[in-house]
């Protein structure tokens, strides 16, 4: 799975967990319009709510995803926790921008 798809999956998962903070209509609009790209080592996250095109960006290095390797690599539990925490903050930012 690519980093973009991994981040999108993580954000959609966190959005679902925070769905009680927004209306079902806004939740659906965010989920269906969420788009992520990488430009200059930043993740650009774009979505649409109503007629508003919204976006935010975060440093690519804020998220580290598993990369298949031929070499033995030890798993890093802190990496998973860090991704979860950063995704929580990012989803709250997305929700905040969507309801204002």
PDB file of N, CA and C in Angstrom:
ATOM      1  N   UNK A   1       0.863  -1.170   0.000  1.00  0.00           N
ATOM      2  CA  UNK A   1       0.000   0.000   0.000  1.00  0.00           C
ATOM      3  C   UNK A   1       0.909   1.233   0.000  1.00  0.00           C
ATOM      4  N   UNK A   2       0.599   2.184  -0.829  1.00  0.00           N
ATOM      5  CA  UNK A   2       1.415   3.397  -0.897  1.00  0.00           C
ATOM      6  C   UNK A   2       1.236   4.256   0.348  1.00  0.00           C
ATOM      7  N   UNK A   3       2.169   5.164   0.542  1.00  0.00           N
ATOM      8  CA  UNK A   3       2.070   6.077   1.697  1.00  0.00           C
ATOM      9  C   UNK A   3       0.801   6.909   1.619  1.00  0.00           C
ATOM     10  N   UNK A   4       0.426   7.322   0.415  1.00  0.00           N
ATOM     11  CA  UNK A   4      -0.791   8.132   0.265  1.00  0.00           C
ATOM     12  C   UNK A   4      -2.025   7.334   0.678  1.00  0.00           C
ATOM     13  N   UNK A   5      -2.095   6.090   0.228  1.00  0.00           N
ATOM     14  CA  UNK A   5      -3.234   5.253   0.606  1.00  0.00           C
ATOM     15  C   UNK A   5      -3.219   4.907   2.086  1.00  0.00           C
ATOM     16  N   UNK A   6      -2.024   4.705   2.633  1.00  0.00           N
ATOM     17  CA  UNK A   6      -1.909   4.413   4.061  1.00  0.00           C
ATOM     18  C   UNK A   6      -2.406   5.585   4.897  1.00  0.00           C
ATOM     19  N   UNK A   7      -2.002   6.787   4.515  1.00  0.00           N
ATOM     20  CA  UNK A   7      -2.456   7.973   5.246  1.00  0.00           C
ATOM     21  C   UNK A   7      -3.959   8.169   5.080  1.00  0.00           C
ATOM     22  N   UNK A   8      -4.462   7.968   3.880  1.00  0.00           N
ATOM     23  CA  UNK A   8      -5.899   8.129   3.645  1.00  0.00           C
ATOM     24  C   UNK A   8      -6.694   7.138   4.489  1.00  0.00           C
ATOM     25  N   UNK A   9      -6.260   5.892   4.520  1.00  0.00           N
ATOM     26  CA  UNK A   9      -6.926   4.887   5.344  1.00  0.00           C
ATOM     27  C   UNK A   9      -6.925   5.295   6.811  1.00  0.00           C
ATOM     28  N   UNK A  10      -5.778   5.742   7.302  1.00  0.00           N
ATOM     29  CA  UNK A  10      -5.663   6.165   8.699  1.00  0.00           C
ATOM     30  C   UNK A  10      -6.578   7.347   8.998  1.00  0.00           C
ATOM     31  N   UNK A  11      -6.624   8.331   8.104  1.00  0.00           N
ATOM     32  CA  UNK A  11      -7.485   9.500   8.315  1.00  0.00           C
ATOM     33  C   UNK A  11      -8.966   9.122   8.265  1.00  0.00           C
ATOM     34  N   UNK A  12      -9.347   8.260   7.339  1.00  0.00           N
ATOM     35  CA  UNK A  12     -10.747   7.832   7.270  1.00  0.00           C
ATOM     36  C   UNK A  12     -11.139   7.057   8.521  1.00  0.00           C
ATOM     37  N   UNK A  13     -10.221   6.255   9.038  1.00  0.00           N
ATOM     38  CA  UNK A  13     -10.472   5.516  10.273  1.00  0.00           C
ATOM     39  C   UNK A  13     -10.681   6.487  11.447  1.00  0.00           C
ATOM     40  N   UNK A  14      -9.808   7.476  11.562  1.00  0.00           N
ATOM     41  CA  UNK A  14      -9.929   8.463  12.640  1.00  0.00           C
ATOM     42  C   UNK A  14     -11.174   9.335  12.455  1.00  0.00           C
ATOM     43  N   UNK A  15     -11.501   9.649  11.209  1.00  0.00           N
ATOM     44  CA  UNK A  15     -12.712  10.425  10.935  1.00  0.00           C
ATOM     45  C   UNK A  15     -13.946   9.655  11.397  1.00  0.00           C
ATOM     46  N   UNK A  16     -13.965   8.371  11.128  1.00  0.00           N
ATOM     47  CA  UNK A  16     -15.077   7.532  11.568  1.00  0.00           C
ATOM     48  C   UNK A  16     -15.191   7.520  13.092  1.00  0.00           C
ATOM     49  N   UNK A  17     -14.062   7.446  13.771  1.00  0.00           N
ATOM     50  CA  UNK A  17     -14.070   7.444  15.247  1.00  0.00           C
ATOM     51  C   UNK A  17     -14.542   8.784  15.816  1.00  0.00           C
ATOM     52  N   UNK A  18     -14.390   9.849  15.047  1.00  0.00           N
ATOM     53  CA  UNK A  18     -14.798  11.182  15.505  1.00  0.00           C
ATOM     54  C   UNK A  18     -16.092  11.654  14.843  1.00  0.00           C
ATOM     55  N   UNK A  19     -16.844  10.745  14.274  1.00  0.00           N
ATOM     56  CA  UNK A  19     -18.037  11.122  13.518  1.00  0.00           C
ATOM     57  C   UNK A  19     -19.114  11.784  14.378  1.00  0.00           C
ATOM     58  N   UNK A  20     -19.077  11.573  15.684  1.00  0.00           N
ATOM     59  CA  UNK A  20     -20.074  12.191  16.560  1.00  0.00           C
ATOM     60  C   UNK A  20     -19.868  13.704  16.689  1.00  0.00           C
ATOM     61  N   UNK A  21     -18.732  14.202  16.235  1.00  0.00           N
ATOM     62  CA  UNK A  21     -18.431  15.632  16.348  1.00  0.00           C
ATOM     63  C   UNK A  21     -18.959  16.447  15.181  1.00  0.00           C
ATOM     64  N   UNK A  22     -19.441  15.769  14.140  1.00  0.00           N
ATOM     65  CA  UNK A  22     -19.952  16.464  12.958  1.00  0.00           C
ATOM     66  C   UNK A  22     -21.220  15.766  12.476  1.00  0.00           C
ATOM     67  N   UNK A  23     -21.954  16.472  11.640  1.00  0.00           N
ATOM     68  CA  UNK A  23     -23.172  15.874  11.097  1.00  0.00           C
ATOM     69  C   UNK A  23     -22.817  14.744  10.141  1.00  0.00           C
ATOM     70  N   UNK A  24     -23.761  13.859   9.937  1.00  0.00           N
ATOM     71  CA  UNK A  24     -23.544  12.731   9.018  1.00  0.00           C
ATOM     72  C   UNK A  24     -23.272  13.237   7.608  1.00  0.00           C
ATOM     73  N   UNK A  25     -23.937  14.319   7.212  1.00  0.00           N
ATOM     74  CA  UNK A  25     -23.752  14.887   5.876  1.00  0.00           C
ATOM     75  C   UNK A  25     -22.323  15.398   5.686  1.00  0.00           C
ATOM     76  N   UNK A  26     -21.809  16.138   6.665  1.00  0.00           N
ATOM     77  CA  UNK A  26     -20.432  16.652   6.568  1.00  0.00           C
ATOM     78  C   UNK A  26     -19.439  15.496   6.600  1.00  0.00           C
ATOM     79  N   UNK A  27     -19.675  14.523   7.456  1.00  0.00           N
ATOM     80  CA  UNK A  27     -18.809  13.351   7.531  1.00  0.00           C
ATOM     81  C   UNK A  27     -18.722  12.668   6.158  1.00  0.00           C
ATOM     82  N   UNK A  28     -19.851  12.470   5.526  1.00  0.00           N
ATOM     83  CA  UNK A  28     -19.894  11.821   4.217  1.00  0.00           C
ATOM     84  C   UNK A  28     -19.178  12.650   3.162  1.00  0.00           C
ATOM     85  N   UNK A  29     -19.390  13.960   3.178  1.00  0.00           N
ATOM     86  CA  UNK A  29     -18.734  14.828   2.196  1.00  0.00           C
ATOM     87  C   UNK A  29     -17.213  14.783   2.341  1.00  0.00           C
ATOM     88  N   UNK A  30     -16.734  14.831   3.575  1.00  0.00           N
ATOM     89  CA  UNK A  30     -15.281  14.752   3.805  1.00  0.00           C
ATOM     90  C   UNK A  30     -14.760  13.408   3.317  1.00  0.00           C
ATOM     91  N   UNK A  31     -15.405  12.335   3.738  1.00  0.00           N
ATOM     92  CA  UNK A  31     -14.925  10.989   3.420  1.00  0.00           C
ATOM     93  C   UNK A  31     -14.865  10.746   1.911  1.00  0.00           C
ATOM     94  N   UNK A  32     -15.883  11.184   1.195  1.00  0.00           N
ATOM     95  CA  UNK A  32     -15.923  10.920  -0.243  1.00  0.00           C
ATOM     96  C   UNK A  32     -15.029  11.853  -1.063  1.00  0.00           C
ATOM     97  N   UNK A  33     -14.707  13.004  -0.529  1.00  0.00           N
ATOM     98  CA  UNK A  33     -13.914  13.955  -1.311  1.00  0.00           C
ATOM     99  C   UNK A  33     -12.447  14.024  -0.885  1.00  0.00           C
ATOM    100  N   UNK A  34     -12.068  13.305   0.165  1.00  0.00           N
ATOM    101  CA  UNK A  34     -10.706  13.358   0.691  1.00  0.00           C
ATOM    102  C   UNK A  34      -9.691  12.948  -0.376  1.00  0.00           C
ATOM    103  N   UNK A  35      -8.713  13.810  -0.582  1.00  0.00           N
ATOM    104  CA  UNK A  35      -7.692  13.572  -1.594  1.00  0.00           C
ATOM    105  C   UNK A  35      -6.339  13.977  -1.001  1.00  0.00           C
ATOM    106  N   UNK A  36      -5.337  13.149  -1.196  1.00  0.00           N
ATOM    107  CA  UNK A  36      -4.022  13.409  -0.620  1.00  0.00           C
ATOM    108  C   UNK A  36      -2.964  13.327  -1.714  1.00  0.00           C
ATOM    109  N   UNK A  37      -2.057  14.298  -1.687  1.00  0.00           N
ATOM    110  CA  UNK A  37      -0.931  14.283  -2.618  1.00  0.00           C
ATOM    111  C   UNK A  37       0.326  14.704  -1.855  1.00  0.00           C
ATOM    112  N   UNK A  38       1.476  14.466  -2.471  1.00  0.00           N
ATOM    113  CA  UNK A  38       2.749  14.867  -1.874  1.00  0.00           C
ATOM    114  C   UNK A  38       3.405  15.875  -2.803  1.00  0.00           C
ATOM    115  N   UNK A  39       3.733  17.030  -2.232  1.00  0.00           N
ATOM    116  CA  UNK A  39       4.443  18.071  -2.974  1.00  0.00           C
ATOM    117  C   UNK A  39       5.504  18.646  -2.036  1.00  0.00           C
ATOM    118  N   UNK A  40       6.738  18.662  -2.491  1.00  0.00           N
ATOM    119  CA  UNK A  40       7.848  19.234  -1.716  1.00  0.00           C
ATOM    120  C   UNK A  40       7.894  18.714  -0.283  1.00  0.00           C
ATOM    121  N   UNK A  41       7.840  17.397  -0.137  1.00  0.00           N
ATOM    122  CA  UNK A  41       7.947  16.725   1.159  1.00  0.00           C
ATOM    123  C   UNK A  41       6.834  17.092   2.134  1.00  0.00           C
ATOM    124  N   UNK A  42       5.686  17.458   1.609  1.00  0.00           N
ATOM    125  CA  UNK A  42       4.511  17.726   2.432  1.00  0.00           C
ATOM    126  C   UNK A  42       3.325  16.944   1.887  1.00  0.00           C
ATOM    127  N   UNK A  43       2.499  16.432   2.806  1.00  0.00           N
ATOM    128  CA  UNK A  43       1.232  15.840   2.418  1.00  0.00           C
ATOM    129  C   UNK A  43       0.223  16.973   2.276  1.00  0.00           C
ATOM    130  N   UNK A  44      -0.385  17.099   1.116  1.00  0.00           N
ATOM    131  CA  UNK A  44      -1.460  18.062   0.893  1.00  0.00           C
ATOM    132  C   UNK A  44      -2.770  17.302   0.972  1.00  0.00           C
ATOM    133  N   UNK A  45      -3.596  17.665   1.935  1.00  0.00           N
ATOM    134  CA  UNK A  45      -4.873  17.003   2.144  1.00  0.00           C
ATOM    135  C   UNK A  45      -5.963  17.971   1.712  1.00  0.00           C
ATOM    136  N   UNK A  46      -6.780  17.541   0.763  1.00  0.00           N
ATOM    137  CA  UNK A  46      -7.858  18.378   0.241  1.00  0.00           C
ATOM    138  C   UNK A  46      -9.176  17.633   0.380  1.00  0.00           C
ATOM    139  N   UNK A  47     -10.244  18.392   0.631  1.00  0.00           N
ATOM    140  CA  UNK A  47     -11.581  17.825   0.711  1.00  0.00           C
ATOM    141  C   UNK A  47     -12.579  18.930   0.423  1.00  0.00           C
ATOM    142  N   UNK A  48     -13.817  18.531   0.242  1.00  0.00           N
ATOM    143  CA  UNK A  48     -14.866  19.492  -0.102  1.00  0.00           C
ATOM    144  C   UNK A  48     -16.049  19.307   0.839  1.00  0.00           C
ATOM    145  N   UNK A  49     -16.544  20.434   1.359  1.00  0.00           N
ATOM    146  CA  UNK A  49     -17.751  20.437   2.182  1.00  0.00           C
ATOM    147  C   UNK A  49     -18.678  21.494   1.600  1.00  0.00           C
ATOM    148  N   UNK A  50     -19.836  21.055   1.121  1.00  0.00           N
ATOM    149  CA  UNK A  50     -20.735  21.983   0.443  1.00  0.00           C
ATOM    150  C   UNK A  50     -20.041  22.527  -0.786  1.00  0.00           C
ATOM    151  N   UNK A  51     -19.996  23.844  -0.894  1.00  0.00           N
ATOM    152  CA  UNK A  51     -19.327  24.465  -2.041  1.00  0.00           C
ATOM    153  C   UNK A  51     -17.896  24.905  -1.698  1.00  0.00           C
ATOM    154  N   UNK A  52     -17.449  24.611  -0.473  1.00  0.00           N
ATOM    155  CA  UNK A  52     -16.117  25.025  -0.037  1.00  0.00           C
ATOM    156  C   UNK A  52     -15.075  23.947  -0.332  1.00  0.00           C
ATOM    157  N   UNK A  53     -14.006  24.356  -0.997  1.00  0.00           N
ATOM    158  CA  UNK A  53     -12.838  23.492  -1.182  1.00  0.00           C
ATOM    159  C   UNK A  53     -11.864  23.807  -0.061  1.00  0.00           C
ATOM    160  N   UNK A  54     -11.558  22.818   0.745  1.00  0.00           N
ATOM    161  CA  UNK A  54     -10.711  23.026   1.914  1.00  0.00           C
ATOM    162  C   UNK A  54      -9.419  22.236   1.763  1.00  0.00           C
ATOM    163  N   UNK A  55      -8.400  22.669   2.482  1.00  0.00           N
ATOM    164  CA  UNK A  55      -7.130  21.953   2.444  1.00  0.00           C
ATOM    165  C   UNK A  55      -6.311  22.239   3.683  1.00  0.00           C
ATOM    166  N   UNK A  56      -5.398  21.342   3.929  1.00  0.00           N
ATOM    167  CA  UNK A  56      -4.404  21.512   4.978  1.00  0.00           C
ATOM    168  C   UNK A  56      -3.166  20.753   4.517  1.00  0.00           C
ATOM    169  N   UNK A  57      -2.065  20.999   5.155  1.00  0.00           N
ATOM    170  CA  UNK A  57      -0.845  20.267   4.795  1.00  0.00           C
ATOM    171  C   UNK A  57      -0.053  19.956   6.048  1.00  0.00           C
ATOM    172  N   UNK A  58       0.683  18.868   5.973  1.00  0.00           N
ATOM    173  CA  UNK A  58       1.554  18.446   7.067  1.00  0.00           C
ATOM    174  C   UNK A  58       2.862  17.935   6.469  1.00  0.00           C
ATOM    175  N   UNK A  59       3.896  17.988   7.261  1.00  0.00           N
ATOM    176  CA  UNK A  59       5.189  17.480   6.812  1.00  0.00           C
ATOM    177  C   UNK A  59       5.109  15.977   6.606  1.00  0.00           C
ATOM    178  N   UNK A  60       5.684  15.541   5.523  1.00  0.00           N
ATOM    179  CA  UNK A  60       5.693  14.120   5.202  1.00  0.00           C
ATOM    180  C   UNK A  60       6.389  13.317   6.309  1.00  0.00           C
ATOM    181  N   UNK A  61       7.387  13.891   6.930  1.00  0.00           N
ATOM    182  CA  UNK A  61       8.138  13.176   7.968  1.00  0.00           C
ATOM    183  C   UNK A  61       7.333  12.981   9.261  1.00  0.00           C
ATOM    184  N   UNK A  62       6.164  13.635   9.383  1.00  0.00           N
ATOM    185  CA  UNK A  62       5.314  13.432  10.556  1.00  0.00           C
ATOM    186  C   UNK A  62       4.698  12.035  10.586  1.00  0.00           C
ATOM    187  N   UNK A  63       4.676  11.375   9.427  1.00  0.00           N
ATOM    188  CA  UNK A  63       4.102  10.033   9.330  1.00  0.00           C
ATOM    189  C   UNK A  63       5.142   9.096   8.726  1.00  0.00           C
ATOM    190  N   UNK A  64       5.326   7.968   9.380  1.00  0.00           N
ATOM    191  CA  UNK A  64       6.240   6.957   8.876  1.00  0.00           C
ATOM    192  C   UNK A  64       5.453   5.659   8.732  1.00  0.00           C
ATOM    193  N   UNK A  65       5.451   5.121   7.518  1.00  0.00           N
ATOM    194  CA  UNK A  65       4.714   3.903   7.245  1.00  0.00           C
ATOM    195  C   UNK A  65       5.676   2.782   6.912  1.00  0.00           C
ATOM    196  N   UNK A  66       5.245   1.573   7.177  1.00  0.00           N
ATOM    197  CA  UNK A  66       6.048   0.387   6.908  1.00  0.00           C
ATOM    198  C   UNK A  66       6.410   0.331   5.432  1.00  0.00           C
ATOM    199  N   UNK A  67       7.662   0.045   5.169  1.00  0.00           N
ATOM    200  CA  UNK A  67       8.139  -0.142   3.811  1.00  0.00           C
ATOM    201  C   UNK A  67       8.751  -1.531   3.731  1.00  0.00           C
ATOM    202  N   UNK A  68       8.281  -2.330   2.806  1.00  0.00           N
ATOM    203  CA  UNK A  68       8.802  -3.681   2.664  1.00  0.00           C
ATOM    204  C   UNK A  68      10.277  -3.612   2.274  1.00  0.00           C
ATOM    205  N   UNK A  69      11.049  -4.434   2.939  1.00  0.00           N
ATOM    206  CA  UNK A  69      12.487  -4.412   2.714  1.00  0.00           C
ATOM    207  C   UNK A  69      13.014  -5.842   2.636  1.00  0.00           C
ATOM    208  N   UNK A  70      14.105  -6.002   1.948  1.00  0.00           N
ATOM    209  CA  UNK A  70      14.755  -7.303   1.902  1.00  0.00           C
ATOM    210  C   UNK A  70      15.582  -7.544   3.156  1.00  0.00           C
ATOM    211  N   UNK A  71      15.822  -6.505   3.905  1.00  0.00           N
ATOM    212  CA  UNK A  71      16.647  -6.602   5.096  1.00  0.00           C
ATOM    213  C   UNK A  71      15.775  -6.782   6.328  1.00  0.00           C
ATOM    214  N   UNK A  72      16.313  -7.433   7.326  1.00  0.00           N
ATOM    215  CA  UNK A  72      15.577  -7.601   8.588  1.00  0.00           C
ATOM    216  C   UNK A  72      15.446  -6.250   9.263  1.00  0.00           C
ATOM    217  N   UNK A  73      14.200  -5.879   9.526  1.00  0.00           N
ATOM    218  CA  UNK A  73      13.943  -4.623  10.218  1.00  0.00           C
ATOM    219  C   UNK A  73      13.120  -4.916  11.462  1.00  0.00           C
ATOM    220  N   UNK A  74      13.475  -4.278  12.533  1.00  0.00           N
ATOM    221  CA  UNK A  74      12.698  -4.410  13.756  1.00  0.00           C
ATOM    222  C   UNK A  74      11.502  -3.481  13.681  1.00  0.00           C
ATOM    223  N   UNK A  75      10.366  -3.949  14.149  1.00  0.00           N
ATOM    224  CA  UNK A  75       9.198  -3.077  14.155  1.00  0.00           C
ATOM    225  C   UNK A  75       9.354  -2.026  15.246  1.00  0.00           C
ATOM    226  N   UNK A  76       8.782  -0.885  15.009  1.00  0.00           N
ATOM    227  CA  UNK A  76       8.912   0.234  15.926  1.00  0.00           C
ATOM    228  C   UNK A  76       7.516   0.639  16.399  1.00  0.00           C
ATOM    229  N   UNK A  77       7.165   0.225  17.610  1.00  0.00           N
ATOM    230  CA  UNK A  77       5.839   0.515  18.165  1.00  0.00           C
ATOM    231  C   UNK A  77       5.619   2.028  18.301  1.00  0.00           C
ATOM    232  N   UNK A  78       6.669   2.779  18.584  1.00  0.00           N
ATOM    233  CA  UNK A  78       6.551   4.233  18.712  1.00  0.00           C
ATOM    234  C   UNK A  78       6.099   4.863  17.400  1.00  0.00           C
ATOM    235  N   UNK A  79       6.525   4.278  16.290  1.00  0.00           N
ATOM    236  CA  UNK A  79       6.128   4.772  14.975  1.00  0.00           C
ATOM    237  C   UNK A  79       4.613   4.678  14.802  1.00  0.00           C
ATOM    238  N   UNK A  80       4.031   3.577  15.218  1.00  0.00           N
ATOM    239  CA  UNK A  80       2.580   3.384  15.112  1.00  0.00           C
ATOM    240  C   UNK A  80       1.863   4.386  16.010  1.00  0.00           C
ATOM    241  N   UNK A  81       2.315   4.497  17.245  1.00  0.00           N
ATOM    242  CA  UNK A  81       1.695   5.446  18.179  1.00  0.00           C
ATOM    243  C   UNK A  81       1.809   6.878  17.676  1.00  0.00           C
ATOM    244  N   UNK A  82       2.952   7.227  17.124  1.00  0.00           N
ATOM    245  CA  UNK A  82       3.175   8.567  16.584  1.00  0.00           C
ATOM    246  C   UNK A  82       2.225   8.839  15.416  1.00  0.00           C
ATOM    247  N   UNK A  83       2.076   7.873  14.519  1.00  0.00           N
ATOM    248  CA  UNK A  83       1.140   8.024  13.401  1.00  0.00           C
ATOM    249  C   UNK A  83      -0.285   8.223  13.904  1.00  0.00           C
ATOM    250  N   UNK A  84      -0.680   7.435  14.902  1.00  0.00           N
ATOM    251  CA  UNK A  84      -2.036   7.541  15.467  1.00  0.00           C
ATOM    252  C   UNK A  84      -2.263   8.929  16.075  1.00  0.00           C
ATOM    253  N   UNK A  85      -1.308   9.415  16.851  1.00  0.00           N
ATOM    254  CA  UNK A  85      -1.444  10.728  17.482  1.00  0.00           C
ATOM    255  C   UNK A  85      -1.495  11.851  16.445  1.00  0.00           C
ATOM    256  N   UNK A  86      -0.618  11.779  15.457  1.00  0.00           N
ATOM    257  CA  UNK A  86      -0.611  12.803  14.408  1.00  0.00           C
ATOM    258  C   UNK A  86      -1.900  12.761  13.587  1.00  0.00           C
ATOM    259  N   UNK A  87      -2.418  11.576  13.336  1.00  0.00           N
ATOM    260  CA  UNK A  87      -3.677  11.454  12.594  1.00  0.00           C
ATOM    261  C   UNK A  87      -4.840  12.020  13.398  1.00  0.00           C
ATOM    262  N   UNK A  88      -4.845  11.787  14.722  1.00  0.00           N
ATOM    263  CA  UNK A  88      -5.897  12.370  15.572  1.00  0.00           C
ATOM    264  C   UNK A  88      -5.909  13.891  15.449  1.00  0.00           C
ATOM    265  N   UNK A  89      -4.735  14.496  15.557  1.00  0.00           N
ATOM    266  CA  UNK A  89      -4.630  15.959  15.462  1.00  0.00           C
ATOM    267  C   UNK A  89      -5.062  16.448  14.084  1.00  0.00           C
ATOM    268  N   UNK A  90      -4.658  15.742  13.058  1.00  0.00           N
ATOM    269  CA  UNK A  90      -4.984  16.139  11.693  1.00  0.00           C
ATOM    270  C   UNK A  90      -6.482  16.045  11.434  1.00  0.00           C
ATOM    271  N   UNK A  91      -7.123  14.994  11.905  1.00  0.00           N
ATOM    272  CA  UNK A  91      -8.566  14.845  11.715  1.00  0.00           C
ATOM    273  C   UNK A  91      -9.330  15.920  12.488  1.00  0.00           C
ATOM    274  N   UNK A  92      -8.878  16.263  13.671  1.00  0.00           N
ATOM    275  CA  UNK A  92      -9.538  17.343  14.414  1.00  0.00           C
ATOM    276  C   UNK A  92      -9.395  18.670  13.673  1.00  0.00           C
ATOM    277  N   UNK A  93      -8.260  18.895  13.012  1.00  0.00           N
ATOM    278  CA  UNK A  93      -8.059  20.080  12.186  1.00  0.00           C
ATOM    279  C   UNK A  93      -9.024  20.058  10.985  1.00  0.00           C
ATOM    280  N   UNK A  94      -9.148  18.915  10.348  1.00  0.00           N
ATOM    281  CA  UNK A  94     -10.060  18.772   9.213  1.00  0.00           C
ATOM    282  C   UNK A  94     -11.504  19.039   9.650  1.00  0.00           C
ATOM    283  N   UNK A  95     -11.894  18.467  10.766  1.00  0.00           N
ATOM    284  CA  UNK A  95     -13.250  18.684  11.278  1.00  0.00           C
ATOM    285  C   UNK A  95     -13.467  20.162  11.595  1.00  0.00           C
ATOM    286  N   UNK A  96     -12.495  20.767  12.273  1.00  0.00           N
ATOM    287  CA  UNK A  96     -12.615  22.181  12.639  1.00  0.00           C
ATOM    288  C   UNK A  96     -12.786  23.069  11.418  1.00  0.00           C
ATOM    289  N   UNK A  97     -12.009  22.852  10.393  1.00  0.00           N
ATOM    290  CA  UNK A  97     -12.117  23.646   9.177  1.00  0.00           C
ATOM    291  C   UNK A  97     -13.428  23.383   8.444  1.00  0.00           C
ATOM    292  N   UNK A  98     -13.955  22.195   8.591  1.00  0.00           N
ATOM    293  CA  UNK A  98     -15.172  21.821   7.878  1.00  0.00           C
ATOM    294  C   UNK A  98     -16.439  22.413   8.492  1.00  0.00           C
ATOM    295  N   UNK A  99     -16.413  22.689   9.773  1.00  0.00           N
ATOM    296  CA  UNK A  99     -17.623  23.211  10.418  1.00  0.00           C
ATOM    297  C   UNK A  99     -17.596  24.718  10.604  1.00  0.00           C
ATOM    298  N   UNK A 100     -16.505  25.361  10.251  1.00  0.00           N
ATOM    299  CA  UNK A 100     -16.427  26.826  10.371  1.00  0.00           C
ATOM    300  C   UNK A 100     -16.778  27.505   9.079  1.00  0.00           C
TER     301      UNK A 100
END
